[in-house]
């Protein structure tokens, strides 16, 4: 981890502490301490277990993808990948550092860079698709409540959804209309020639064409392995489900036993969509404000609302980041680039032929 990244990590922790302190400005510390001491520890442990489950399921997804191609990629190697992703997502704007960090972590285990890029690409496609599906369900359940209570946040939610939708539609266009998509992208890039040097423009154009071609070739492989993709899609749905349930269990731990689990889960989906729009690493500020604004109708005590926000932020953000620091120090096992002889999901051939 570079010195610059360490500085950003420290800065984000300081900013987080500052946001917590600001949120507590109108809360009596005696009341906060009372609420903390009377929290239901079992429900809180379940909330933490949901975050742990989220990371473990993603580890399993990575392992499924890698073991489809090479042998010897252990679960210890796999668990490092999402933890390091959490760390670098948390210290970079728009979570832009997670993908490159995962690539480096996989190369450290001995996975070829091309294979690692391919695995991360497939994981990204499935993840984006499942996010869109979850978001559509959440919109159906919670958008009316959101629009009625906080119409200004509704605009952010819709905008965030459109961004994710455009991403998945762009990926689908590459998969099914490769040549047309390349021509369209090159056409859209032409105005950039007015602002950059011809050499830089040509470099960008060639690089983008190579990335589109690479994704198309990988998509051909994806389409031929539909059983594997269905398996990973189901794992991803389970992964997102346990993550989205975290605020519900936090509310149960604070004594709010009659909240609607579907509504709370749907609102958390919408919060995550809003957070993705904030350029500050981890969505700092926007995440805390969105949580308090959306759940204020459910958690009527100001002290418990702030406590719920702090617990949610610690579990979903800081836990992953600090676990990522541990993963950075964990020495990976080395894999051998030996292709698997038989794919358990696709080639269900008999042992004796």
C-alpha angles and dihedrals in degrees: 000000000000125000090247092055091049090052091050090049092052091046092051091051090050091048090049092051089048091052091049091050091049091049090052095052094103097035123098108236091216090058092046091051090049092052091046093051092049096048117127102247095196094059090045090052089052089053090052090045089055090058091046089049090050090056094042093051091050088050089054090050090054091048092050092052096045096043088053086070110025137018131237100042101142128205087248088061091045096051091057092062102064092037092055088044090055091051096050094038087056097052101040130072114261088003087280096149098061098080097049090045091053090050092053091046092052092048088052088061090056099261112144113253093238093051091046091051090050093051093049090047093054091045090051093050093051092044093051092048093051092047090055091049092048091046093052089053091047091050091054091051106035112017095089090053091047094048092048096047104030111013093170090061089049089066091054090048093052091046091050091049091051091053092052090044092052090050094052092043090051091052091048091050090054090049097050106019102033101156094042091049092051091051092047093049092049089050092050090049095055096087088060088072088074092062106036137047117272091245093053092046092051091047091053093045094051092045092050092047090052091051091049091049091047092051092047093053090048091048090057087058091046093054091053092053101055094147091057091047092049089050092051092044091056091048090050092050089052090047093053093043094058090045094051091050094062097094090049092058091044089056091049089052089055093052101261096131099160101058118128107254093203094051095045091048092047091050090051089054088053092048091054089051091052092048091056089065097058112095094207112099111268091007087273111194095009093063094052094044093048092050094050093044095050099041098040090097091056101040103048096177111086091210093052092044092056091043090051090050092050093048091047092049094047092050099042100035117016096038091057094045096051091044086054090057088055090049090052089058093046112101110229126228113244119242126209118233094239115139116234112255096219134018112227094209103041113024104052092168122154120263091236118053 
